[in-house]
Coordinates of C-alpha atoms in Angstrom, one line a residue:
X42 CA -51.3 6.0 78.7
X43 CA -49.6 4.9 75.3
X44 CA -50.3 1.6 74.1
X45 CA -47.6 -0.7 72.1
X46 CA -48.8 -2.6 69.5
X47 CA -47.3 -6.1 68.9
X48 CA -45.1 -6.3 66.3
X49 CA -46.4 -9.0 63.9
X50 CA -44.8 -12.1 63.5
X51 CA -43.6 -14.0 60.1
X52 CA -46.9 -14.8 58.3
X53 CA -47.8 -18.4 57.5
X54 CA -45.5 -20.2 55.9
X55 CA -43.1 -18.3 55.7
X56 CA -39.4 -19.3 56.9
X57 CA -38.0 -17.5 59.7
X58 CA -34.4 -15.7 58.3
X59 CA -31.6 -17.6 59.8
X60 CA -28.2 -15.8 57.6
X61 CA -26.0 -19.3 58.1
X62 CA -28.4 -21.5 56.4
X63 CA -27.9 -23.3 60.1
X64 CA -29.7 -26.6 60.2
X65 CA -30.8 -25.9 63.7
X66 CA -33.1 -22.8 62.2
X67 CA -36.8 -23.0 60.5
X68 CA -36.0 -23.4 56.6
X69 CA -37.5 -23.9 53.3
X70 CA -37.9 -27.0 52.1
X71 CA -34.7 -26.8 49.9
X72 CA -32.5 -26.2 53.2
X73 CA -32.2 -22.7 52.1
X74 CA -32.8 -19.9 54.2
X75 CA -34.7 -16.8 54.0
X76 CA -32.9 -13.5 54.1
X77 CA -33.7 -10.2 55.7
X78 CA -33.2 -7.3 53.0
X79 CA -29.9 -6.0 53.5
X80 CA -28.8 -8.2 56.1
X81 CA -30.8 -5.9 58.6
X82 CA -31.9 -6.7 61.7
X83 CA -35.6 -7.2 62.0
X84 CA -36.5 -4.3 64.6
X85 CA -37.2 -0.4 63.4
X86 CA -36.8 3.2 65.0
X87 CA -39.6 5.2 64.9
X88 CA -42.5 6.4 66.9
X89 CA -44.0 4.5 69.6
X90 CA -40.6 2.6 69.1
X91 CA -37.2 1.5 70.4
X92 CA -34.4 1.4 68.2
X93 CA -32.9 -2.4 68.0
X94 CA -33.3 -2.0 64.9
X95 CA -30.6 1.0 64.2
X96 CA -28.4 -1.0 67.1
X97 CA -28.8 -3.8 64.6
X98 CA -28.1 -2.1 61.2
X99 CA -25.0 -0.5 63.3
X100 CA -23.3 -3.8 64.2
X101 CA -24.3 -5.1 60.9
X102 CA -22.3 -2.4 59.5
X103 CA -19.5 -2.6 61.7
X104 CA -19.2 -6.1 60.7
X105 CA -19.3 -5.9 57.5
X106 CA -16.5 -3.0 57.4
X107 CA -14.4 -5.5 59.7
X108 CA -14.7 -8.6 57.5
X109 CA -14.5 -6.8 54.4
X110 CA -11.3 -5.2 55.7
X111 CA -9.6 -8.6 57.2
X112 CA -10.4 -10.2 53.2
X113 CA -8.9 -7.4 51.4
X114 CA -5.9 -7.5 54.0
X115 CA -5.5 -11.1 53.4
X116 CA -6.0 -10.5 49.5
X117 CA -3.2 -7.6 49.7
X118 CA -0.7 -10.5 51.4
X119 CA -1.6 -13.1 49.3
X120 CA -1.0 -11.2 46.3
X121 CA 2.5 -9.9 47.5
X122 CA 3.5 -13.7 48.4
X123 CA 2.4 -14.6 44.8
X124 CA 4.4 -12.3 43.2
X125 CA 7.6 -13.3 45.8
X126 CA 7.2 -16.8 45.5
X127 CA 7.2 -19.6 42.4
X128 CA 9.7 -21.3 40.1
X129 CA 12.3 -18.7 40.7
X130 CA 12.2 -16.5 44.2
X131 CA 12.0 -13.3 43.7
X132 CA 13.0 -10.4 46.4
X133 CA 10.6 -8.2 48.3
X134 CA 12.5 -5.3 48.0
X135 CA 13.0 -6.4 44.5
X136 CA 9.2 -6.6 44.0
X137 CA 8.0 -3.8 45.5
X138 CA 10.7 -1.8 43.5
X139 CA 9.3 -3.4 40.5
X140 CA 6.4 -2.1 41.6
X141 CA 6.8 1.3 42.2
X142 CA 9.1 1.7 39.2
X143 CA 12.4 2.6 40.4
X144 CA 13.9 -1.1 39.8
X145 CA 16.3 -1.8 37.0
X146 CA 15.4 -3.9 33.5
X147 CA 16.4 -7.1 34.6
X148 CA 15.1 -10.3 34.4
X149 CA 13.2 -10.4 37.7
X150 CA 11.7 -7.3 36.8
X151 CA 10.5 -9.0 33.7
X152 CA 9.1 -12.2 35.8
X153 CA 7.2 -9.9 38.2
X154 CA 5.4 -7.1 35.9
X155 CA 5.0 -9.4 32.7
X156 CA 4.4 -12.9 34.1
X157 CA 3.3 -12.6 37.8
X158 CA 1.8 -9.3 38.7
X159 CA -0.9 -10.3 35.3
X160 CA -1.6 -13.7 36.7
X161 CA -2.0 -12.4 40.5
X162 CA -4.5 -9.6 39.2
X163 CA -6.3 -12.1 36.5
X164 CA -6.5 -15.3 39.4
X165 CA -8.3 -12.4 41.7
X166 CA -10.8 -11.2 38.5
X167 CA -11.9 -15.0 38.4
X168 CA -12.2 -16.0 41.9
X169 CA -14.4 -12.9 42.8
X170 CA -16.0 -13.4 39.3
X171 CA -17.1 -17.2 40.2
X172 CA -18.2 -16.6 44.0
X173 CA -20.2 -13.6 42.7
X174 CA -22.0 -15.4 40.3
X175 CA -22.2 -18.7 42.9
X176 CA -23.5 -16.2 45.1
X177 CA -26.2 -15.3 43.0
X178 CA -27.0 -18.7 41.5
X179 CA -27.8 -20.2 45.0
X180 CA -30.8 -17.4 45.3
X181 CA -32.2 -17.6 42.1
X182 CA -33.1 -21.5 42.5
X183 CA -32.9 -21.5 46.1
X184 CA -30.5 -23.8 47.2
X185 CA -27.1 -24.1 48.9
X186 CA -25.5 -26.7 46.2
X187 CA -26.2 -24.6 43.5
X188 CA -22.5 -23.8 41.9
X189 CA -21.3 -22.5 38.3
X190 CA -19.6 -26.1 38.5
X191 CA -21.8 -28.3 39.8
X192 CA -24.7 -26.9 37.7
X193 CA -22.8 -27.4 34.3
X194 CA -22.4 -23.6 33.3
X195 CA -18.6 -24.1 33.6
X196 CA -18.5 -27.0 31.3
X197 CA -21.1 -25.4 29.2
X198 CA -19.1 -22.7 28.8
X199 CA -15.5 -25.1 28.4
X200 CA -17.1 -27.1 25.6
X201 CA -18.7 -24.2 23.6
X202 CA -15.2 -22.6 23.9
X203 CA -13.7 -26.2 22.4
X204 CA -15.9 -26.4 19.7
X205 CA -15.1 -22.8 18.5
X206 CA -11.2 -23.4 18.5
X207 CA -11.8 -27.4 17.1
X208 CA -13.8 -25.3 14.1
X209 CA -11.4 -22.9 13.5
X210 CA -13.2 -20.2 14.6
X211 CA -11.8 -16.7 15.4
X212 CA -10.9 -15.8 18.8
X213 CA -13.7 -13.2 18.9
X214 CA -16.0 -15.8 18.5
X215 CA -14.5 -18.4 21.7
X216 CA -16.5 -15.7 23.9
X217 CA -19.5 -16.0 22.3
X218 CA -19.7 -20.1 22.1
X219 CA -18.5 -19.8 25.4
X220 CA -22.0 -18.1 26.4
X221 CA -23.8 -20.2 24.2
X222 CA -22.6 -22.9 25.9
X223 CA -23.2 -21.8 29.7
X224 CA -26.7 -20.9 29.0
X225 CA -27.7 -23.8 26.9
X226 CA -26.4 -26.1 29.7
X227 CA -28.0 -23.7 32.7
X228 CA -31.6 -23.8 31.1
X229 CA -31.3 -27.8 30.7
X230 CA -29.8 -28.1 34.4
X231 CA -32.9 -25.7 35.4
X232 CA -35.4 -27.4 33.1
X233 CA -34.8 -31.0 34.2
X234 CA -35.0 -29.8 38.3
X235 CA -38.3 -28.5 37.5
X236 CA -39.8 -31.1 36.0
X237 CA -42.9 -31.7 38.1
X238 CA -43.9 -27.7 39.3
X239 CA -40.6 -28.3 42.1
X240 CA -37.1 -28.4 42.6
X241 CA -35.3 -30.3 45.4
X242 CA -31.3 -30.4 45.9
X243 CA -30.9 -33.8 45.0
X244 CA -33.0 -33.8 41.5
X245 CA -30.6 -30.2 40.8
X246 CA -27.6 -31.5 41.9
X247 CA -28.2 -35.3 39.7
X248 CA -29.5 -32.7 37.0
X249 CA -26.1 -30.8 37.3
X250 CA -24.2 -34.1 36.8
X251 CA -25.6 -35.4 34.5
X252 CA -24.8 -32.4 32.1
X253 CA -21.9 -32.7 33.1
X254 CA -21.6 -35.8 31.8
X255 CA -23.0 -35.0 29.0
X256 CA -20.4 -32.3 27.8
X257 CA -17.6 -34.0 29.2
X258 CA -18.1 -37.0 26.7
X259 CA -18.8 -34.4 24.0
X260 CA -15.5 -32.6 24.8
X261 CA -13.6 -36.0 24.9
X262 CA -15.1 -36.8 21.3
X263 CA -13.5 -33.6 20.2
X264 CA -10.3 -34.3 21.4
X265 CA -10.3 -37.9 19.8
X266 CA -11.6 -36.5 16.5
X267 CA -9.3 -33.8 16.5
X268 CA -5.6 -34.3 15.1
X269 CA -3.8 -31.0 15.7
X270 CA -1.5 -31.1 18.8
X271 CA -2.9 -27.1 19.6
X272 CA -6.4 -28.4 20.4
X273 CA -5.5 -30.7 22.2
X274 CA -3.5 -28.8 24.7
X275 CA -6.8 -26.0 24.6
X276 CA -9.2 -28.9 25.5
X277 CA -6.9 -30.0 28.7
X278 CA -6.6 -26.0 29.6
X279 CA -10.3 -25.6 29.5
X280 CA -11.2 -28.9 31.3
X281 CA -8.4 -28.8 34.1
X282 CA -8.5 -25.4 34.1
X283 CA -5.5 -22.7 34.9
X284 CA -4.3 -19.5 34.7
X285 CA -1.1 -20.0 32.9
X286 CA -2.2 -18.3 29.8
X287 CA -2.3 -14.8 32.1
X288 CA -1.4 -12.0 30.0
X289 CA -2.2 -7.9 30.2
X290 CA -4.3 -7.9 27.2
X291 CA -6.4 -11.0 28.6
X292 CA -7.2 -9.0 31.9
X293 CA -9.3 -6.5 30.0
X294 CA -12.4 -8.6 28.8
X295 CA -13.1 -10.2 32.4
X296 CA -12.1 -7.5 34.5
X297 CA -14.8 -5.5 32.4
X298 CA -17.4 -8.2 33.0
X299 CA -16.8 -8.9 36.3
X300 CA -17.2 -4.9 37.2
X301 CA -20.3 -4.3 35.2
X302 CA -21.9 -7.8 36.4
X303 CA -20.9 -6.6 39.8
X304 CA -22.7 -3.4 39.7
X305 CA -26.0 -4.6 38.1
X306 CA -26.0 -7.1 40.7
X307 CA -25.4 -5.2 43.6
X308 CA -28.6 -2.8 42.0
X309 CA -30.9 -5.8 42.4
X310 CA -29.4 -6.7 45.7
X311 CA -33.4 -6.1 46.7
X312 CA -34.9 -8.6 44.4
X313 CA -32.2 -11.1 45.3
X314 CA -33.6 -11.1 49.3
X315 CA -37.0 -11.0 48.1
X316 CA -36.1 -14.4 46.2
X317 CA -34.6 -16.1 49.4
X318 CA -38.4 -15.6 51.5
X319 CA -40.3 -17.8 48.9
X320 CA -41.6 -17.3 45.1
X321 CA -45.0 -16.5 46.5
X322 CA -44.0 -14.0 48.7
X323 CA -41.6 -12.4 46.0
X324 CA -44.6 -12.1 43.8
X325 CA -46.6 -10.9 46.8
X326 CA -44.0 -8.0 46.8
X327 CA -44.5 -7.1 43.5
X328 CA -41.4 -9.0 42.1
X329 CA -42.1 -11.0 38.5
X330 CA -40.0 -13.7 39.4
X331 CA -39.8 -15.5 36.0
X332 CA -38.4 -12.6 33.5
X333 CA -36.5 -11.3 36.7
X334 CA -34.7 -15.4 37.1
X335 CA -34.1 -15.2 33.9
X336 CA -32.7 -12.4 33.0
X337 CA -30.1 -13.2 36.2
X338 CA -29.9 -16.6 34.7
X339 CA -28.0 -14.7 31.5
X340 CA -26.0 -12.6 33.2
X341 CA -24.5 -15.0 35.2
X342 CA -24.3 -17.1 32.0
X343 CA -22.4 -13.9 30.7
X344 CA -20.1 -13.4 33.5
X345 CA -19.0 -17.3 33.3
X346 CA -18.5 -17.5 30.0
X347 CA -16.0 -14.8 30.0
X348 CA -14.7 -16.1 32.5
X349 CA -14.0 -19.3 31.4
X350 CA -12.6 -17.9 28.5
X351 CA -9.2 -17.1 30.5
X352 CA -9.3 -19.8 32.6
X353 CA -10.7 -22.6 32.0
X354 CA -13.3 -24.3 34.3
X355 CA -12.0 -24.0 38.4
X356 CA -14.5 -25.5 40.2
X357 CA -16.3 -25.3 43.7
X358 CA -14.9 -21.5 44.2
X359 CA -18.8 -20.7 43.7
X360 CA -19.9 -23.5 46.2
X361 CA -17.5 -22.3 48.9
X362 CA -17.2 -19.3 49.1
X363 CA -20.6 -17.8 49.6
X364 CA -21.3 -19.9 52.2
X365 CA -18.5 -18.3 54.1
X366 CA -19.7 -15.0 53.2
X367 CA -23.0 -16.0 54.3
X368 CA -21.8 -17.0 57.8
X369 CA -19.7 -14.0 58.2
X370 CA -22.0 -11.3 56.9
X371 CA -25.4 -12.2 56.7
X372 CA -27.6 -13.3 54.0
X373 CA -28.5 -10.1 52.8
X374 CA -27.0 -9.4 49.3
X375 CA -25.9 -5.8 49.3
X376 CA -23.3 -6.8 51.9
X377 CA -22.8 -10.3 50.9
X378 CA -22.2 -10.1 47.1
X379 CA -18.8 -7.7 47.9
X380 CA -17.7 -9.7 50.5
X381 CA -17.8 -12.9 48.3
X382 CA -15.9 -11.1 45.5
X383 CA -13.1 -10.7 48.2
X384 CA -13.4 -13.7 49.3
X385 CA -13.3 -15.5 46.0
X386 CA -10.6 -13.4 44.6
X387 CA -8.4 -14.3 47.7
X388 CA -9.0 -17.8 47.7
X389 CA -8.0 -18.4 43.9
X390 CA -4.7 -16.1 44.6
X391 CA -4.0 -18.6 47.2
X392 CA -4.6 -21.3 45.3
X393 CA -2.6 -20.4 42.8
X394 CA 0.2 -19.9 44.6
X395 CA -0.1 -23.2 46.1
X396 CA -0.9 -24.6 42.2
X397 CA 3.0 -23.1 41.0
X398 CA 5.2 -23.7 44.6
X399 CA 3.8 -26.9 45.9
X400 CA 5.1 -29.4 43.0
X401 CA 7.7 -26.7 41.8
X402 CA 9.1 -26.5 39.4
X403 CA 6.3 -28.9 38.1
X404 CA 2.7 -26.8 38.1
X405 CA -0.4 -28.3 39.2
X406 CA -3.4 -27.1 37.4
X407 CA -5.5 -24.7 39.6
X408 CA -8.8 -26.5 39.0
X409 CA -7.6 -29.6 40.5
X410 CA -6.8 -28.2 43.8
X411 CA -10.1 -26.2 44.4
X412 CA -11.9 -29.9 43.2
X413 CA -9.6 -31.3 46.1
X414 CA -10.6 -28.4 49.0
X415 CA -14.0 -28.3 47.3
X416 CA -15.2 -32.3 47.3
X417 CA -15.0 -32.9 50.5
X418 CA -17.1 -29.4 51.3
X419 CA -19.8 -30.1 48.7
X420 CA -20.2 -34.1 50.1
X421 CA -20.2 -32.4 53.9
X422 CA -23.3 -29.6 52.8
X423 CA -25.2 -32.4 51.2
X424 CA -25.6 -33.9 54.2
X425 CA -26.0 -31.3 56.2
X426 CA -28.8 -30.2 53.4
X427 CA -30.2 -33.6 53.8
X428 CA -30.1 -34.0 57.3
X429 CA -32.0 -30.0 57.2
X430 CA -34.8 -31.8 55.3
X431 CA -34.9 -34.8 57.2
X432 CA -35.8 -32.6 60.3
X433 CA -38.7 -30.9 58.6
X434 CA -40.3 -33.5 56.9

């Protein structure tokens, strides 16, 4: 007669996994909830054992490979309507001779290899670069509301960028105030949350905006100080934000960060789980949390910065998306962090599109529509965050 022994339960204190950060679920205190590694489900194969567990990992799998699909589907169409669509109509046929090479020099050919197709390709580069990096920020302090926005990094980044070009700095060196600036304004945003041995949403968020603030005032005081009609229209591109300066040899830089952040990222997928169960279970694991939080801290610092550098600061594309990944995917970070890319790199081509058609031939400034779809999302999650706590206290 075989005996089964009872699989143990979550240990004390510890939050049971819920991947949609549902308020219904247990959570931790900051409305956050813990992830199982990998998105997988809980139960194992193996002796003495049935196998939900590889059931589990199967359909996790499968949908995964569906979602990720349906995104880079909808990123495919969106891209081909971006290059069809704008000021001036362009063909299909046209395009996707264009394309494949076999259309005549012609105007049209000229608007959709030299001024579209860069644009389409860089607008995908920053959305998947800022969802990646929202993605990651909202582990590494634990909460929902954490943002490259909404904690300052972007404006950090905008008003290091300001200050190089207000100087009369090079253009080599607009990266690296750029990074200066994102991770001077992160460690402040992190160091005032703190204050006290905890962090709750509302001191990070107030934290966040006031920094923002902060830097917004400083940029403004640039741009009265400043007489030259060129920084002027800089400081509007990096505070409005747009992708209007889109060219082939501006691709290079992010496309490079946004790959090699990527890839480190998806290598600590493990870590990043490990954060979303608690510091003292992290720890527990074998995880230094400190040197490992802030060495993410700088490479999303890194990845924004450069970033930035091409397109000013978009907002709430870090706030948004990952919480649709979450919800579609899981919470787990090897399958989360490519489906955010997708999903951010789809969004801003969208956006885009809707930034150069909807007021044509007028253009709206990206930034300002993802602060439009993105407001009324971050003032709904706050309460929903709130409402979360409420229920636990």
């Amino acid at each position: 007669m075989t005996s089964t022994t009872p699989r143990p339960g979550p240990a004390a204190g510890t939050a049971a996994p819920s991947p949609t950060g549902s308020p219904d679920a247990e959570t931790p205190p900051d409305g956050t909830a813990a992830a199982q590694p990998d998105g997988a489900a809980p139960g194992r194969t193996g002796p003495g054992r049935t196998g939900p567990g590889r059931t589990g990992r199967a359909g996790s799998s499968l949908r995964f490979t569906l979602v990720a699909g349906g995104l880079l589907a909808l990123l495919v169409v969106a891209a081909v309507a971006s290059l069809v669509f704008g000021s001036a109509r362009v063909p299909v046929g046209e395009v996707l001779r264009a394309l494949t090479g076999q259309g005549e020099a012609g105007p049209l050919t000229t608007i959709v290899l030299d001024v579209r197709l860069p644009r389409v390709l860089l607008a995908a580069v920053v959305g998947a670069g800022l969802a990646v990096v929202g993605t990651v920020l909202q582990a590494l302090v634990r909460n929902p509301l954490a943002d490259p926005y909404l904690l300052g990094i972007s404006s950090g980044a905008s008003t290091g960028a300001v200050c190089v070009v207000v100087l009369g700095i090079g253009a080599v060196s607009m990266q690296v105030g750029a990074f200066v600036g994102a991770l001077g304004a992160l460690v402040v945003v992190y160091a005032m949350a703190r204050r006290g041995g905890s962090m709750t949403t509302g001191r990070l968020v107030l934290a966040g905006v006031a920094v923002q603030y902060i830097l917004s005032a400083l940029t403004s005081l640039l741009l009265v100080r400043s007489e030259q009609a060129e920084h002027l229209r800089a400081i509007l591109f990096w505070t409005l934000g747009g992708l209007g300066q889109a060219r082939w040899h501006t691709l290079l830089l992010p496309a490079l960060a946004l790959l090699a952040g990527l890839a480190v990222l998806l290598a600590l997928a493990r870590p990043l789980d490990l954060l979303l169960a608690g510091e003292e279970g992290a720890t527990a694991l074998g995880l230094d949390t400190s040197r490992f939080r802030a060495l993410a801290f700088v490479l999303a610092s890194l990845v924004t910065a450069v970033l930035v550098t091409v397109s000013g600061s978009i907002g709430f594309i870090g706030l948004m998306v990952p919480h649709a990944a979450r919800m579609a995917v899981g919470a787990g970070h090897r399958a989360l962090l490519p489906v955010a890319a997708l999903g951010g790199a789809a969004f801003l081509v969208l956006a885009d599109l809707a930034a150069r058609t909807v007021a044509a031939p007028e253009e709206i400034p990206v930034g300002v529509l993802t602060a439009l779809t993105g407001g009324p999302f971050f003032l709904w999650l706050l309460r929903r965050s709130q409402r979360a706590q409420g229920v636990m206290a």
